C-alpha cells in the first residue's frame, strides 16, 4: 500500500509558524520523503476557518497549492505530488488545465490531480460568486472534470456546456504523463460517487472513517460503476485518515497529549478513546493491523493527516514514526 502525507499549509498548521512559509513546508516535505512516504498532498482554499471542527471562525491564511507544489518539486525529487482537492469553482477549467499541465512538467511527471465540488461558502463570497446548491455544484464538477481531462490529453477542444464554453482551447506544452496525469474526485455522497464512476480515474474521501461506513460507500460506488458499464477495479481508491502511533498505550497517550497541546483551540476537546474511533490511531501493532484491514477493503493509498484537523501537523516525530511503522 502506498503512503501519503497531508503537508502543513495553513497558518494554523504548525504551532509557532504563523503565517506559514514555504521553508517550513519544505522541511516537512524533505523529512517525509526521507522517511519513505510515497506522496505529498496540499488542499485548496483561499483561507480557512476551523468552526466546522470545533475551533474559532477566524480566517487562517493558506499557501496556494499549485504554486507551492511546483516549488516543492525542486526539493523532493522522488515522491509524487498531489492536490487533495482543487475546488473547481476557483479557476476556469481551461486555465486550470494549463496550470496543471505546467505543474506536471515542473514535477517531472509526478502529479496526481484531485478535484472537488467545493463546500466552503466564505471563499465563494470572497470571489463574488454565489455558492451553487449541491446538485449544480456536482454538475459543474462533472463538466469541469471532463473538460480538464480533454484539455490535458492534447489537441484543440471546442466545448459548449451548461457551465463552460471553449473555442479551440488547448494546452501547450502538454503534460509529461501520457495520455495525462491521473485525475480523481474527492467526496462521499451518492451523486459524487456516480460522477466518479462516469468521468474519473479514482476516488478519495477523508478524514475519519470506520471500515463498515467505508464499505457501504464502496458498495454505492460499485453500483454506480455497474450503471455505466465500468469495472469498479479500474477506479483507484485512496483514503485520508487522521493518524497517530505510539510504541505502546502509554507512549500513544503521551503523543496524544502533545498533539492536543499543539492543536488549535477547541478542535481536540475529547479523550483519546473517543478520538481514535474512525482514525488510524493505536500502538504499532494496532496501526499495522488497521492498515492491513484498509488494504483488504481495496484502499490502494493511505494519505495520513498527522494532526487534529486537515493539513495540521502535531510533531515532525509523529510524521516519521508513522512511516517507520507502515513503510519500515
Coordinates of C-alpha atoms in Angstrom, one line a residue:
X1 CA 0.0 0.0 0.0
X2 CA 1.3 3.5 -0.9
X3 CA 1.6 6.0 1.9
X4 CA 0.9 9.8 1.5
X5 CA 1.1 12.7 3.9
X6 CA -1.0 15.8 4.1
X7 CA 1.5 18.6 4.4
X8 CA 1.1 21.7 6.6
X9 CA -0.3 24.5 4.5
X10 CA -2.3 26.9 6.7
X11 CA -1.4 29.5 9.3
X12 CA -2.8 27.0 11.9
X13 CA -0.9 24.0 10.5
X14 CA 2.3 24.2 12.7
X15 CA 2.4 25.6 16.2
X16 CA 4.5 28.7 16.3
X17 CA 4.7 29.0 12.5
X18 CA 2.1 31.6 11.6
X19 CA 2.0 32.8 8.9
X20 CA 3.0 29.5 7.3
X21 CA 6.0 29.8 5.0
X22 CA 7.5 27.7 2.2
X23 CA 10.7 26.8 4.1
X24 CA 8.6 25.2 6.9
X25 CA 6.5 23.2 4.4
X26 CA 9.7 22.2 2.5
X27 CA 11.2 20.9 5.7
X28 CA 8.3 18.6 6.3
X29 CA 8.4 17.5 2.6
X30 CA 12.1 16.6 2.8
X31 CA 11.6 14.8 6.1
X32 CA 8.6 12.8 4.7
X33 CA 10.4 11.8 1.5
X34 CA 13.4 10.7 3.5
X35 CA 11.1 8.7 5.8
X36 CA 9.7 6.7 2.9
X37 CA 6.4 8.4 2.1
X38 CA 5.3 7.9 -1.5
X39 CA 3.3 11.1 -2.0
X40 CA 2.7 14.5 -0.5
X41 CA -0.5 16.5 -0.7
X42 CA -1.9 20.0 -0.4
X43 CA -5.5 21.2 -0.3
X44 CA -7.1 24.2 -2.0
X45 CA -8.7 27.1 0.0
X46 CA -8.2 30.9 -0.3
X47 CA -8.3 30.8 3.5
X48 CA -10.0 28.5 6.1
X49 CA -11.6 28.8 9.5
X50 CA -11.9 26.0 12.0
X51 CA -15.5 26.5 13.2
X52 CA -16.6 23.3 11.4
X53 CA -14.1 21.4 13.5
X54 CA -14.9 23.0 16.9
X55 CA -12.4 25.8 16.6
X56 CA -12.9 29.6 16.0
X57 CA -14.3 31.3 12.9
X58 CA -11.0 33.2 12.5
X59 CA -9.8 33.0 8.9
X60 CA -6.4 31.4 8.5
X61 CA -4.2 32.2 5.5
X62 CA -3.1 29.4 3.1
X63 CA -0.4 28.7 0.6
X64 CA -1.8 28.2 -2.9
X65 CA -1.4 24.5 -3.8
X66 CA -0.3 24.6 -7.5
X67 CA 2.4 27.2 -7.0
X68 CA 3.6 25.5 -3.7
X69 CA 3.8 22.1 -5.3
X70 CA 5.8 23.5 -8.1
X71 CA 8.3 24.9 -5.6
X72 CA 8.4 21.6 -3.6
X73 CA 9.1 19.6 -6.7
X74 CA 12.6 21.3 -6.7
X75 CA 13.4 20.0 -3.2
X76 CA 11.8 16.5 -3.2
X77 CA 12.9 14.6 -6.3
X78 CA 11.2 11.2 -5.7
X79 CA 7.7 11.4 -4.2
X80 CA 4.5 12.1 -6.2
X81 CA 2.8 15.4 -5.5
X82 CA -0.9 15.9 -5.5
X83 CA -3.9 18.1 -4.8
X84 CA -6.4 17.0 -2.2
X85 CA -8.5 18.5 -3.7
X86 CA -8.8 21.5 -6.0
X87 CA -12.1 23.4 -5.8
X88 CA -13.2 23.6 -9.4
X89 CA -15.0 27.0 -8.9
X90 CA -11.8 28.9 -8.1
X91 CA -10.4 28.6 -11.6
X92 CA -11.9 28.3 -15.1
X93 CA -11.3 24.7 -16.4
X94 CA -9.1 25.8 -19.3
X95 CA -6.9 27.9 -17.0
X96 CA -6.7 25.1 -14.5
X97 CA -5.8 22.6 -17.2
X98 CA -2.9 24.9 -18.4
X99 CA -1.6 25.3 -14.8
X100 CA -1.8 21.5 -14.2
X101 CA -0.1 20.6 -17.4
X102 CA 2.7 23.0 -16.5
X103 CA 2.9 21.6 -13.0
X104 CA 3.2 18.0 -14.4
X105 CA 6.1 19.3 -16.5
X106 CA 7.7 21.1 -13.5
X107 CA 7.4 17.9 -11.3
X108 CA 8.9 15.7 -14.0
X109 CA 5.6 13.8 -14.4
X110 CA 4.8 13.2 -10.7
X111 CA 1.5 15.0 -10.5
X112 CA -1.8 13.4 -9.1
X113 CA -4.8 15.7 -9.6
X114 CA -7.7 15.7 -7.2
X115 CA -10.8 17.8 -8.0
X116 CA -13.7 18.6 -5.8
X117 CA -17.1 20.4 -6.0
X118 CA -16.3 22.9 -3.3
X119 CA -18.1 23.3 0.1
X120 CA -16.6 26.4 1.9
X121 CA -19.1 29.2 1.3
X122 CA -16.9 32.1 2.6
X123 CA -14.4 31.7 -0.2
X124 CA -17.2 31.8 -2.8
X125 CA -18.4 35.0 -1.2
X126 CA -14.8 36.3 -1.3
X127 CA -14.6 36.0 -5.0
X128 CA -18.1 37.4 -5.6
X129 CA -19.7 34.1 -6.5
X130 CA -22.9 32.7 -5.0
X131 CA -22.2 29.1 -4.0
X132 CA -24.5 26.9 -6.1
X133 CA -26.7 24.3 -4.5
X134 CA -25.2 20.8 -4.2
X135 CA -26.8 19.4 -7.4
X136 CA -25.4 22.3 -9.5
X137 CA -22.0 22.0 -7.9
X138 CA -21.8 18.4 -8.8
X139 CA -22.9 19.0 -12.4
X140 CA -20.2 21.8 -12.6
X141 CA -17.7 19.3 -11.2
X142 CA -18.5 16.7 -13.8
X143 CA -18.4 19.2 -16.7
X144 CA -15.2 20.7 -15.4
X145 CA -13.6 17.3 -15.0
X146 CA -14.4 16.2 -18.5
X147 CA -13.1 19.5 -19.9
X148 CA -9.9 19.4 -17.9
X149 CA -9.2 15.8 -18.9
X150 CA -9.8 16.6 -22.6
X151 CA -7.5 19.6 -22.5
X152 CA -4.8 17.6 -20.7
X153 CA -4.9 14.9 -23.3
X154 CA -3.9 17.4 -26.0
X155 CA -5.4 18.9 -29.2
X156 CA -7.9 21.7 -29.6
X157 CA -11.1 21.5 -27.5
X158 CA -14.3 23.2 -28.5
X159 CA -17.0 22.9 -25.9
X160 CA -20.4 24.3 -25.2
X161 CA -21.9 23.1 -21.9
X162 CA -24.2 24.1 -19.1
X163 CA -21.5 26.0 -17.3
X164 CA -18.4 26.3 -19.5
X165 CA -17.5 27.1 -23.1
X166 CA -14.3 26.9 -25.1
X167 CA -13.3 27.7 -28.6
X168 CA -10.4 25.6 -29.8
X169 CA -8.8 25.8 -26.4
X170 CA -5.6 23.9 -26.0
X171 CA -2.8 23.1 -23.5
X172 CA 0.8 23.5 -24.8
X173 CA 3.2 22.2 -23.6
X174 CA 1.3 19.0 -22.8
X175 CA 1.9 17.1 -19.6
X176 CA 4.8 14.6 -19.3
X177 CA 2.4 11.8 -18.2
X178 CA 0.5 10.4 -21.1
X179 CA -2.2 10.4 -22.0
X180 CA -2.4 12.8 -19.0
X181 CA -1.9 12.8 -15.2
X182 CA -4.4 10.7 -13.2
X183 CA -7.5 12.6 -12.1
X184 CA -9.6 11.6 -9.1
X185 CA -12.6 13.2 -7.3
X186 CA -13.0 13.8 -3.6
X187 CA -16.2 13.3 -1.6
X188 CA -18.6 10.7 -0.4
X189 CA -22.2 11.3 -1.5
X190 CA -24.1 9.1 -3.9
X191 CA -24.1 11.6 -6.7
X192 CA -20.4 12.3 -6.2
X193 CA -19.7 8.6 -6.5
X194 CA -21.8 8.4 -9.6
X195 CA -19.7 11.1 -11.1
X196 CA -16.5 9.2 -10.1
X197 CA -17.8 6.2 -12.0
X198 CA -18.7 8.2 -15.0
X199 CA -15.7 10.5 -15.6
X200 CA -12.9 10.0 -13.0
X201 CA -9.8 7.8 -12.7
X202 CA -10.2 7.5 -9.0
X203 CA -11.9 8.3 -5.7
X204 CA -10.7 9.8 -2.4
X205 CA -12.5 10.5 0.8
X206 CA -11.2 12.0 4.1
X207 CA -10.6 12.2 7.2
X208 CA -12.4 9.9 9.6
X209 CA -13.9 6.6 8.5
X210 CA -14.8 3.3 10.1
X211 CA -14.4 0.2 7.9
X212 CA -18.1 -0.5 8.0
X213 CA -19.0 3.0 6.9
X214 CA -16.4 2.9 4.1
X215 CA -17.5 -0.5 2.9
X216 CA -21.1 0.9 2.5
X217 CA -19.7 3.7 0.3
X218 CA -17.7 1.3 -1.8
X219 CA -20.9 -0.6 -2.4
X220 CA -22.5 2.6 -3.7
X221 CA -19.5 3.2 -6.0
X222 CA -19.7 -0.4 -7.3
X223 CA -23.4 0.1 -8.2
X224 CA -22.6 3.4 -9.9
X225 CA -19.9 1.6 -11.9
X226 CA -22.4 -1.1 -12.9
X227 CA -24.9 1.6 -14.1
X228 CA -22.3 2.9 -16.6
X229 CA -20.8 -0.5 -17.5
X230 CA -17.5 0.2 -15.8
X231 CA -15.3 -2.4 -14.0
X232 CA -15.0 -0.9 -10.4
X233 CA -11.5 -2.3 -10.1
X234 CA -10.5 0.4 -12.6
X235 CA -11.3 3.1 -10.1
X236 CA -8.2 3.8 -8.0
X237 CA -9.0 4.4 -4.3
X238 CA -7.2 6.4 -1.8
X239 CA -8.3 7.2 1.8
X240 CA -7.3 10.1 4.0
X241 CA -7.2 9.4 7.8
X242 CA -6.0 11.3 10.8
X243 CA -3.2 9.1 12.2
X244 CA -1.1 8.8 15.4
X245 CA 1.0 5.9 16.6
X246 CA 2.8 5.0 19.8
X247 CA 5.2 2.3 20.8
X248 CA 2.6 1.2 23.5
X249 CA -0.5 2.6 25.1
X250 CA 1.5 4.9 27.4
X251 CA 3.5 6.3 24.6
X252 CA 0.4 6.8 22.5
X253 CA -1.3 8.7 25.4
X254 CA 1.7 10.9 25.7
X255 CA 1.8 11.7 22.0
X256 CA -2.0 12.4 22.1
X257 CA -1.5 14.9 25.0
X258 CA 1.3 16.6 22.9
X259 CA -1.0 16.7 19.9
X260 CA -3.8 18.3 21.9
X261 CA -1.4 20.9 23.3
X262 CA -0.2 21.8 19.8
X263 CA -3.6 21.9 18.2
X264 CA -5.7 25.0 17.5
X265 CA -8.0 25.8 20.5
X266 CA -11.2 23.8 20.6
X267 CA -10.5 21.2 17.9
X268 CA -9.4 18.4 20.2
X269 CA -11.5 18.6 23.3
X270 CA -12.1 14.9 23.6
X271 CA -10.4 11.8 25.1
X272 CA -8.0 9.5 23.3
X273 CA -10.5 6.7 23.3
X274 CA -13.2 8.8 21.7
X275 CA -10.8 10.4 19.2
X276 CA -9.2 7.2 17.9
X277 CA -12.6 5.9 16.5
X278 CA -12.5 6.2 12.7
X279 CA -8.8 7.2 12.7
X280 CA -5.6 5.3 12.1
X281 CA -4.6 5.5 15.8
X282 CA -3.0 3.0 18.1
X283 CA 0.1 1.1 19.1
X284 CA 2.5 -0.2 16.4
X285 CA 0.7 -3.5 16.1
X286 CA -2.8 -1.9 16.1
X287 CA -1.9 0.6 13.4
X288 CA -0.4 -2.1 11.2
X289 CA -3.5 -4.3 11.7
X290 CA -5.7 -1.3 10.8
X291 CA -3.7 -0.6 7.6
X292 CA -4.0 -4.3 6.6
X293 CA -7.7 -4.1 7.0
X294 CA -8.0 -1.0 4.9
X295 CA -5.9 -2.7 2.2
X296 CA -8.4 -5.6 2.3
X297 CA -11.2 -3.1 1.6
X298 CA -9.5 -2.0 -1.6
X299 CA -7.7 1.1 -0.4
X300 CA -4.5 1.5 -2.5
X301 CA -3.1 4.5 -0.8
X302 CA -3.5 5.9 2.7
X303 CA -3.0 9.6 3.0
X304 CA -2.2 10.5 6.6
X305 CA -3.2 13.6 8.5
X306 CA -0.7 13.7 11.3
X307 CA -2.7 16.3 13.2
X308 CA -6.1 17.1 14.7
X309 CA -7.6 18.9 11.7
X310 CA -6.9 18.9 8.0
X311 CA -3.4 19.8 7.0
X312 CA -2.3 20.3 10.6
X313 CA 0.8 18.5 11.9
X314 CA 1.3 18.0 15.6
X315 CA 5.0 17.0 15.5
X316 CA 7.6 16.0 13.0
X317 CA 8.3 13.0 15.2
X318 CA 4.8 11.7 14.6
X319 CA 5.3 12.0 10.8
X320 CA 8.4 9.9 10.9
X321 CA 7.0 7.4 13.4
X322 CA 4.1 6.6 11.1
X323 CA 6.3 6.0 8.2
X324 CA 8.6 3.7 10.2
X325 CA 5.5 1.6 11.2
X326 CA 3.8 1.5 7.8
X327 CA 6.8 1.6 5.4
X328 CA 9.6 0.1 7.5

